[in-house]
PDB file of C-alpha atoms in Angstrom:
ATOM      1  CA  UNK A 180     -58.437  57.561 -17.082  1.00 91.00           C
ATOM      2  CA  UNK A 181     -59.150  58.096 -13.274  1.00 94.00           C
ATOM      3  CA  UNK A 182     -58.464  61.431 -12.012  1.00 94.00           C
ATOM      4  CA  UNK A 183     -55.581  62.289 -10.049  1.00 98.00           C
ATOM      5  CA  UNK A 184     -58.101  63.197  -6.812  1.00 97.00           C
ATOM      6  CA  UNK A 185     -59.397  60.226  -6.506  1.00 97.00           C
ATOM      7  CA  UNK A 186     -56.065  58.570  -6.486  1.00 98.00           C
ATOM      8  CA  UNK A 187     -55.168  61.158  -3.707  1.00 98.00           C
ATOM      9  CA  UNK A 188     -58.282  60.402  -1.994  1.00 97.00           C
ATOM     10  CA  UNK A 189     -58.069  56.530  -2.147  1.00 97.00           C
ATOM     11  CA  UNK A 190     -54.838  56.801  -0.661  1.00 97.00           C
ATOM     12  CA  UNK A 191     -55.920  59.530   2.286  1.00 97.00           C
ATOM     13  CA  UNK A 192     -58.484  56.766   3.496  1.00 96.00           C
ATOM     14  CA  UNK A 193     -55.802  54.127   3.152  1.00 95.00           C
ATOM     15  CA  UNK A 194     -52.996  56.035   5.177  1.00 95.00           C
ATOM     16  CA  UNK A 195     -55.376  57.921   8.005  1.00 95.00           C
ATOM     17  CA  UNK A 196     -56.318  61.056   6.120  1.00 97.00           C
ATOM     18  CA  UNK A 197     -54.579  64.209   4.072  1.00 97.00           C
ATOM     19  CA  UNK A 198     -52.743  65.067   7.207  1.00 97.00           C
ATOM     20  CA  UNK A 199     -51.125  61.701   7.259  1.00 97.00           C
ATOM     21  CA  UNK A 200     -50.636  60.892   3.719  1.00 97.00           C
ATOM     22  CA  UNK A 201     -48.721  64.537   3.826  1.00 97.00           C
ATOM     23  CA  UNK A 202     -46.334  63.187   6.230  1.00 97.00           C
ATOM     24  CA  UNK A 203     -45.380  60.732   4.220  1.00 97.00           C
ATOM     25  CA  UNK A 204     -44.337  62.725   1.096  1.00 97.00           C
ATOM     26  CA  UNK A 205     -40.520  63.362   0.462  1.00 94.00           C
ATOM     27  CA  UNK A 206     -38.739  66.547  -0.085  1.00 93.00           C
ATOM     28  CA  UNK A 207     -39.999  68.868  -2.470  1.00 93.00           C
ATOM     29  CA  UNK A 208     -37.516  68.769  -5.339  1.00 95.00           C
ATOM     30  CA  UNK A 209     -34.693  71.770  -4.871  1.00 97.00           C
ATOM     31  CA  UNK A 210     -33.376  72.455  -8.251  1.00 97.00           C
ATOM     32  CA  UNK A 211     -30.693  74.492  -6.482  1.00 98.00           C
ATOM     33  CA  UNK A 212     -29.615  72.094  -4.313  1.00 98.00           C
ATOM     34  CA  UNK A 213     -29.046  69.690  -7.093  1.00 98.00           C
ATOM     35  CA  UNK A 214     -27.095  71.995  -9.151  1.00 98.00           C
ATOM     36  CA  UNK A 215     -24.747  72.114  -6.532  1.00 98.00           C
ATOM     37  CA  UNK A 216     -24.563  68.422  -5.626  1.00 98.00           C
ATOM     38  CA  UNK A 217     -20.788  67.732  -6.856  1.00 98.00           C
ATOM     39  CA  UNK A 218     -19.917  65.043  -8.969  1.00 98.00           C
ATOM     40  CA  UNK A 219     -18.482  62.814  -6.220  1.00 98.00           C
ATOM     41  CA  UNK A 220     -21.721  62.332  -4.650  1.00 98.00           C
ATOM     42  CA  UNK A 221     -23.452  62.270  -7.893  1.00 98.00           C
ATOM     43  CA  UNK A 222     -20.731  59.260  -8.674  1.00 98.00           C
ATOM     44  CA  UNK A 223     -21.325  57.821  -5.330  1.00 98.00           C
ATOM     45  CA  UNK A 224     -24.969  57.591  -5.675  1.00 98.00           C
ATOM     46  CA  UNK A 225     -24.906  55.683  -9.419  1.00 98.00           C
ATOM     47  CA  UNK A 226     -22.159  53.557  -7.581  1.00 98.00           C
ATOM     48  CA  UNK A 227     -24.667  52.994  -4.157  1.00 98.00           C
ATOM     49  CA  UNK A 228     -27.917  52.051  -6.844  1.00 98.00           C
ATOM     50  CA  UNK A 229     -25.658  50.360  -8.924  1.00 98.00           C
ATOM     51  CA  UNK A 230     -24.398  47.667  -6.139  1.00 98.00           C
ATOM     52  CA  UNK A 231     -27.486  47.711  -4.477  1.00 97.00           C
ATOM     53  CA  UNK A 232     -29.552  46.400  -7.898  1.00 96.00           C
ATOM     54  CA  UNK A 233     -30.345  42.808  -7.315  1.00 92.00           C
ATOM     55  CA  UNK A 234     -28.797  42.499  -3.811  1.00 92.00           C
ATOM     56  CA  UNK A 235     -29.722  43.471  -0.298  1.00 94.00           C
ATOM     57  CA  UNK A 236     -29.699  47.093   0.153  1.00 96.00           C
ATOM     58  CA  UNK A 237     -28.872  46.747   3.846  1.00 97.00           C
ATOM     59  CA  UNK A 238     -25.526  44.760   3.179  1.00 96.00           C
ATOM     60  CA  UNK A 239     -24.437  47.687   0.863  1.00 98.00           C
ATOM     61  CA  UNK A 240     -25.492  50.687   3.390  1.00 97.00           C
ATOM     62  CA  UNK A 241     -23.574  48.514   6.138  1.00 97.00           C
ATOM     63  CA  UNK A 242     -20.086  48.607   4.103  1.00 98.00           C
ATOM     64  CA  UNK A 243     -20.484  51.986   2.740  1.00 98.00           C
ATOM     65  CA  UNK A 244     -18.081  53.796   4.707  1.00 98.00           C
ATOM     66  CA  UNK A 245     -15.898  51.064   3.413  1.00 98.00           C
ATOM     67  CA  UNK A 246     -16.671  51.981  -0.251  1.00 98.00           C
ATOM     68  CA  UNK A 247     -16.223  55.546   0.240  1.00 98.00           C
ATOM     69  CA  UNK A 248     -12.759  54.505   0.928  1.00 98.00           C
ATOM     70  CA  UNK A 249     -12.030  52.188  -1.444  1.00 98.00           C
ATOM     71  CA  UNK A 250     -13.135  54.343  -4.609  1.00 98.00           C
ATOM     72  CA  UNK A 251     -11.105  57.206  -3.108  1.00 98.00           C
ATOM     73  CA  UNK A 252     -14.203  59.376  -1.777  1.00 98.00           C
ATOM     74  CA  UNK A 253     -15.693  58.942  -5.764  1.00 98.00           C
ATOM     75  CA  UNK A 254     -13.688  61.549  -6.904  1.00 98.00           C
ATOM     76  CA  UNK A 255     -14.323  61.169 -10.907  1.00 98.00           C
ATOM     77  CA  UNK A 256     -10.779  62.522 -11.563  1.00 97.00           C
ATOM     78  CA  UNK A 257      -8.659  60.887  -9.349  1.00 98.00           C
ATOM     79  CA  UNK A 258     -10.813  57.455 -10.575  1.00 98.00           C
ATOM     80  CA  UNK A 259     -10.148  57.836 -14.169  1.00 94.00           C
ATOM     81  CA  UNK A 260      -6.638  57.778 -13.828  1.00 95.00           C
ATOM     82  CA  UNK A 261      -6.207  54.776 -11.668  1.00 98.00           C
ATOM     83  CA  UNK A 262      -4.050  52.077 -13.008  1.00 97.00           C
ATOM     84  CA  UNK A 263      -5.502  48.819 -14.345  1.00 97.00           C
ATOM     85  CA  UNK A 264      -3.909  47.399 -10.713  1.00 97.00           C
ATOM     86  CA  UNK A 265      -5.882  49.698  -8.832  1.00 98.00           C
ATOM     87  CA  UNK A 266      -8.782  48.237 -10.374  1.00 98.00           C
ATOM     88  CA  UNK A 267      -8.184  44.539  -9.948  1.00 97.00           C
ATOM     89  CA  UNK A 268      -7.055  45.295  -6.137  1.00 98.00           C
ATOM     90  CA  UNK A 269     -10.470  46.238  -5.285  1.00 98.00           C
ATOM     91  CA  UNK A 270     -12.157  42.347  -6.919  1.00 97.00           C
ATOM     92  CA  UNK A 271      -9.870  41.138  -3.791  1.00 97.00           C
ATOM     93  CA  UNK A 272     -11.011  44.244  -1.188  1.00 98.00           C
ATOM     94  CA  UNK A 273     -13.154  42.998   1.811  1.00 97.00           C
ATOM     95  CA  UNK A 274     -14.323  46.405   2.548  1.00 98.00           C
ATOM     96  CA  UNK A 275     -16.589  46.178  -0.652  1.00 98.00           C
ATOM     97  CA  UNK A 276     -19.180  43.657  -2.048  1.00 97.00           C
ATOM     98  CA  UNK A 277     -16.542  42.233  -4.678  1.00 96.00           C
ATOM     99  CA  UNK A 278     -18.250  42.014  -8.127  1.00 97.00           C
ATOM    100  CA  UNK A 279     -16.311  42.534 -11.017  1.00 97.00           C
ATOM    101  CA  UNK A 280     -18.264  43.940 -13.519  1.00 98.00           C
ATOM    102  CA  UNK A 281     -20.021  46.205 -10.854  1.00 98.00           C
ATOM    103  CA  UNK A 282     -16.645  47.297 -10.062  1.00 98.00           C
ATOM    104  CA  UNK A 283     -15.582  48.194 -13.344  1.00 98.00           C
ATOM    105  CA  UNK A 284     -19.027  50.340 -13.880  1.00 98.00           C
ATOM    106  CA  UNK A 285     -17.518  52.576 -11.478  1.00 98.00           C
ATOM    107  CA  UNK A 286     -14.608  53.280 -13.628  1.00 98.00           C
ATOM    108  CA  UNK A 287     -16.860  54.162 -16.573  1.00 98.00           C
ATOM    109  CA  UNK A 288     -19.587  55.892 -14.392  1.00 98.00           C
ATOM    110  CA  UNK A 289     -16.788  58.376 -13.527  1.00 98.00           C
ATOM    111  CA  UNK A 290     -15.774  59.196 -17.261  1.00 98.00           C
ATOM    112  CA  UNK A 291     -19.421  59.255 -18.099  1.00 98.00           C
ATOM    113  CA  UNK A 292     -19.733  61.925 -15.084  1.00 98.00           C
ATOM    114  CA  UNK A 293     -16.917  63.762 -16.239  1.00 98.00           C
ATOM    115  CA  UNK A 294     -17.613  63.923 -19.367  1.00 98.00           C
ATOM    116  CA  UNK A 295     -21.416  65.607 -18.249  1.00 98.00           C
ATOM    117  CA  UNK A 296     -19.657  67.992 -16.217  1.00 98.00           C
ATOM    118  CA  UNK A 297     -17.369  68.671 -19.396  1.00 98.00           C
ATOM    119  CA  UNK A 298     -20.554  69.655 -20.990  1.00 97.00           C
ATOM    120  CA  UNK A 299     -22.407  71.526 -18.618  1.00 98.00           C
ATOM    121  CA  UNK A 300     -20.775  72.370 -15.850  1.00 98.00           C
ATOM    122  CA  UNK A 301     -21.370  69.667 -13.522  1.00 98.00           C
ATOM    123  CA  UNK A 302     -23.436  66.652 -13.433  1.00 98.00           C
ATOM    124  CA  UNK A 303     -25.859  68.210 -10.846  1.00 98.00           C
ATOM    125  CA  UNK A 304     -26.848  71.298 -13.160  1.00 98.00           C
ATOM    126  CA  UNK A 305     -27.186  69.099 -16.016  1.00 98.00           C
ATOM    127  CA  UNK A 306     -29.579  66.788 -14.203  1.00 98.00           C
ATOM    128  CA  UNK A 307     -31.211  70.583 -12.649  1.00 98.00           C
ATOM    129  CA  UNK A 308     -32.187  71.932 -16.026  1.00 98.00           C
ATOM    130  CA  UNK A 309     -33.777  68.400 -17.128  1.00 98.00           C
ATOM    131  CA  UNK A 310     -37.290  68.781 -17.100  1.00 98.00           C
ATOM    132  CA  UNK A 311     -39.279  66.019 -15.274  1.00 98.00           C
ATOM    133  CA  UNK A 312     -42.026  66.119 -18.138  1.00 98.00           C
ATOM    134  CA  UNK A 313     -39.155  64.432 -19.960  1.00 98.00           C
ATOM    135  CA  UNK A 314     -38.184  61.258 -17.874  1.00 98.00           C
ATOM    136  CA  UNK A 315     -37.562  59.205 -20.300  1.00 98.00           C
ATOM    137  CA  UNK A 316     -35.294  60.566 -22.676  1.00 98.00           C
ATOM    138  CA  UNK A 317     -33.285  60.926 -19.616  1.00 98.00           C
ATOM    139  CA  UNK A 318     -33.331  57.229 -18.483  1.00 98.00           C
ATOM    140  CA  UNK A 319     -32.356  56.458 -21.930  1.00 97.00           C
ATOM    141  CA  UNK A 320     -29.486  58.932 -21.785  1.00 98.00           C
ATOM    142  CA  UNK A 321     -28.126  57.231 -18.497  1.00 98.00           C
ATOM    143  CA  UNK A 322     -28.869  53.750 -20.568  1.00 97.00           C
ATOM    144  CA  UNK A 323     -26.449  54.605 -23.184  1.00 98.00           C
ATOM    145  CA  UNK A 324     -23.751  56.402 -21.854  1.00 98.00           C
ATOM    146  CA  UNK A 325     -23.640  55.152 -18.418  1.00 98.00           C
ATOM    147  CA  UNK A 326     -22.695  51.603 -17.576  1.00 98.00           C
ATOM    148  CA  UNK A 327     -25.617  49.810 -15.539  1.00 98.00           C
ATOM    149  CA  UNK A 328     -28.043  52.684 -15.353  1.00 98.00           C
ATOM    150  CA  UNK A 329     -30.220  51.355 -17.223  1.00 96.00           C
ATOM    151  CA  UNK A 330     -33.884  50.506 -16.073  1.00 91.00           C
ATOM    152  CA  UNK A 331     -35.478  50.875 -11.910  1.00 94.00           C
ATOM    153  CA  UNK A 332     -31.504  51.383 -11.182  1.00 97.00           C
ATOM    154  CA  UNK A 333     -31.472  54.514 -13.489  1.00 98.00           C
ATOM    155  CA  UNK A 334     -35.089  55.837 -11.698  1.00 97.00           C
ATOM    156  CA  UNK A 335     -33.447  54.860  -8.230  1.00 97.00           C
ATOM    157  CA  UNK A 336     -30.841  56.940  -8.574  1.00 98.00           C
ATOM    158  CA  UNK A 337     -32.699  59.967 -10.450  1.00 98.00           C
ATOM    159  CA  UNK A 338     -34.903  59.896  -6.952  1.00 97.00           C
ATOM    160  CA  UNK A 339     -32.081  59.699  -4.426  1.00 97.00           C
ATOM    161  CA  UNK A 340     -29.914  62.578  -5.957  1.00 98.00           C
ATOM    162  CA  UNK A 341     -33.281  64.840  -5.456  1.00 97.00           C
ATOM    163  CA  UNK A 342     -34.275  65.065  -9.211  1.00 98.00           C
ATOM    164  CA  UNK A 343     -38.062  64.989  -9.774  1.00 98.00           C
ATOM    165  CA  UNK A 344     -39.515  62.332 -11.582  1.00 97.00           C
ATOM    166  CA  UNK A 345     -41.381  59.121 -11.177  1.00 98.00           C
ATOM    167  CA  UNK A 346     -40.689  55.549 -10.406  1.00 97.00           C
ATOM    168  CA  UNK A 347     -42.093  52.356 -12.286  1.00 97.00           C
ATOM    169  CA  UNK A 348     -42.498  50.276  -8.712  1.00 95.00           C
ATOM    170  CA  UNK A 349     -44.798  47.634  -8.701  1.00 95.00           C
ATOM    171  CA  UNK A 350     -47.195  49.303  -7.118  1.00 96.00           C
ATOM    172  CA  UNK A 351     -47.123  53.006  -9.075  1.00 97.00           C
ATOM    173  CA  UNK A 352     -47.555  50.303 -12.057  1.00 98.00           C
ATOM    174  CA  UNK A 353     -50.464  48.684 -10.342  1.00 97.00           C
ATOM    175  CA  UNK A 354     -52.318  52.584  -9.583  1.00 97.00           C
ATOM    176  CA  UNK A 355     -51.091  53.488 -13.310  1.00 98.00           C
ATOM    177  CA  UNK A 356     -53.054  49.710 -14.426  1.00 98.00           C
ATOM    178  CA  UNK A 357     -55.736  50.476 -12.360  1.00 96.00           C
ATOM    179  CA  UNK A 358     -56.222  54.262 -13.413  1.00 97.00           C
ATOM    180  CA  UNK A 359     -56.902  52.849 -16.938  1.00 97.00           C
ATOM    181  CA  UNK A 360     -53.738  52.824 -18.601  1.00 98.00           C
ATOM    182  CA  UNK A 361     -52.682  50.074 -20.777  1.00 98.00           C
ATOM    183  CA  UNK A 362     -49.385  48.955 -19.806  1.00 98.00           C
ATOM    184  CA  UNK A 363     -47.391  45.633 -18.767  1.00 98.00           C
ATOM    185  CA  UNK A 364     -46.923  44.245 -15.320  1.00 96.00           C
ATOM    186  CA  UNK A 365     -43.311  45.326 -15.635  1.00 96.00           C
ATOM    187  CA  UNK A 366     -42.962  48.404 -17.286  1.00 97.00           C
ATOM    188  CA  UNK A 367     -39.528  47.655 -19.904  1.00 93.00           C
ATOM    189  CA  UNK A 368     -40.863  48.983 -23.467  1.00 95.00           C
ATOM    190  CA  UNK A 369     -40.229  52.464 -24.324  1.00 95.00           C
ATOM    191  CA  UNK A 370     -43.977  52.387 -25.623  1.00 97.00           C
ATOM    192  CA  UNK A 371     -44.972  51.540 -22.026  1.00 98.00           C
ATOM    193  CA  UNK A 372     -42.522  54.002 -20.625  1.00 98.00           C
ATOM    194  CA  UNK A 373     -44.212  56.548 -22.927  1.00 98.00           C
ATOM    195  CA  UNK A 374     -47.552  55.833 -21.644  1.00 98.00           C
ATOM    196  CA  UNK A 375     -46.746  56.270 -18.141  1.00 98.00           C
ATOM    197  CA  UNK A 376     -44.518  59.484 -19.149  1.00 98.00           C
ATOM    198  CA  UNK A 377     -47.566  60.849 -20.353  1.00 98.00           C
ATOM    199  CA  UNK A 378     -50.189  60.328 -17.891  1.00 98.00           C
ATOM    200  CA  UNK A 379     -47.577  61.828 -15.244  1.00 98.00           C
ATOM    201  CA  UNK A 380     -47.420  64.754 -17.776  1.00 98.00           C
ATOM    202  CA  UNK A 381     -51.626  64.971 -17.270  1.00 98.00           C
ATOM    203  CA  UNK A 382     -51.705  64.680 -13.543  1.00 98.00           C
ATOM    204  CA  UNK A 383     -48.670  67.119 -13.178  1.00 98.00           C
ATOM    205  CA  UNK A 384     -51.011  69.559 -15.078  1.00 97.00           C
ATOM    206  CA  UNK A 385     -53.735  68.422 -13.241  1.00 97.00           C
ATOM    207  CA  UNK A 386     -52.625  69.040  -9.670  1.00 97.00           C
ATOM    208  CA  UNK A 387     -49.706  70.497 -10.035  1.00 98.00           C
ATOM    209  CA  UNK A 388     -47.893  68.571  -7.522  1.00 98.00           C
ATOM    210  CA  UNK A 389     -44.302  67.438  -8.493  1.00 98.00           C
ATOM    211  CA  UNK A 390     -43.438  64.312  -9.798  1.00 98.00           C
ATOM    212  CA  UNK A 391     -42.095  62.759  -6.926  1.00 98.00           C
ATOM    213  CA  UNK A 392     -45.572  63.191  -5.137  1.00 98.00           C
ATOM    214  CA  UNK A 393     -47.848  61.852  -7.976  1.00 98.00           C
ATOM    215  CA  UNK A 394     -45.530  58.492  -7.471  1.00 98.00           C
ATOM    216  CA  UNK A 395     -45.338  58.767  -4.197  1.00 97.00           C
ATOM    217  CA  UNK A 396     -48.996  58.966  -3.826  1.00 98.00           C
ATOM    218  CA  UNK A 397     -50.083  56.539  -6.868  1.00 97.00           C
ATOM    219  CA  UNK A 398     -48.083  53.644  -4.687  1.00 96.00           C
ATOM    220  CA  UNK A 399     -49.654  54.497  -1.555  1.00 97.00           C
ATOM    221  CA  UNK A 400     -53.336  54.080  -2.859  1.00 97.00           C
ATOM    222  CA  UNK A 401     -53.055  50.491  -3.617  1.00 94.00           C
ATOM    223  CA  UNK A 402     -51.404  47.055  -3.162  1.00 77.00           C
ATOM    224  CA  UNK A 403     -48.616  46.417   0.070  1.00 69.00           C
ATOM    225  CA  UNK A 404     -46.675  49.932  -0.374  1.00 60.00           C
ATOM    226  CA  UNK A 405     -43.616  47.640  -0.535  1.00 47.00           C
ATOM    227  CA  UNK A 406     -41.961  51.122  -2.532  1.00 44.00           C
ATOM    228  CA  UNK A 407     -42.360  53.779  -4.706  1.00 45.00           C
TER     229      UNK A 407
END
């Protein structure tokens, strides 16, 4: 397998050098932060990645003030006990993008949420005291006992809550391909997911960088950088 510095150094040349390839790096991962993110926003965010899968992501971030509204702020709680008209109100409400079963994941995000929080607390300090050498059990606890977290959507929304892991884009698949690693286009088997898991785990050791930089920084060494 390729070493992680010349990954980082294919992609300094690319981007204009270390100084500009360290601009474009996100946050560093705040454990703290998430532990305190509260349950509404974590609910808000599966609910944002959920709607977003498959469809433009601009339409969605244009009518999300009107979704904040409509799912009463995402308050878990006050969701679960909705009435079933509550629920088939919001297949007629303009203020959202009205798909049914989308709809409906929102009502069993929120027990799925609560039932998290039940366990430890709160949905943010469960996700804070995941460790990121461990992605993938994670994605397949969001698989199962979520409702449409399953897959990119489930990664999506691991990386915009804060939590530090990796993300099976095209192009972090075409670096990981590159790099030596024997893995699919598309990146759907567990075995593949296990592979990738696993050469993350290396390069983490490696460098020592999080998670969210090794991706970061695989996607920006090859292809269009369409995402990471």
């Amino acid at each position: 397998m390729t070493s992680f510095k010349t990954i980082r150094a294919r992609a300094e040349k690319r981007k204009g050098g270390p100084k500009a390839l360290d601009k474009l790096m996100p946050d560093k991962p705040d454990l703290k932060r998430l532990a305190r993110l509260g349950d509404d926003r974590i609910l808000a965010e599966m609910t944002r990645r959920v709607f977003c899968a498959g469809f433009a992501w601009s339409v969605i971030d244009a009518k999300w003030d009107g979704f904040e509204d409509a799912f009463l702020h995402f308050q878990p709680a006050k969701l679960s006990f909705q009435p079933e008209d509550y629920w088939e109100g919001l297949l007629r409400d303009a203020r959202i993008v009205r798909n049914g079963a989308k709809i409906m994941s929102v009502r069993d995000n929120a027990a799925f949420v609560q039932e998290i929080a039940k366990e430890h607390g709160s949905f943010g300090k469960f996700l804070a005291k995941w460790p990121p050498s461990n992605e993938i059990d994670l994605l397949d606890l969001l698989t199962k006992r979520g409702s449409r977290l399953g897959g990119n959507t489930g990664q999506m929304l691991l990386r915009f809550v804060g939590w530090d892991g990796f993300v099976t884009s095209k192009d972090v698949v075409a670096c990981l391909r590159d790099a030596g690693l024997d893995i699919a286009e598309e990146v759907k088997s567990k075995g593949d997911l296990a592979k990738v898991q696993a050469q993350f785990n290396a390069w983490a050791d490696e460098t020592g960088l999080p998670y969210t930089y090794l991706s970061r920084i695989c996607a920006l060494s090859v292809g269009e950088n369409r995402s990471d």
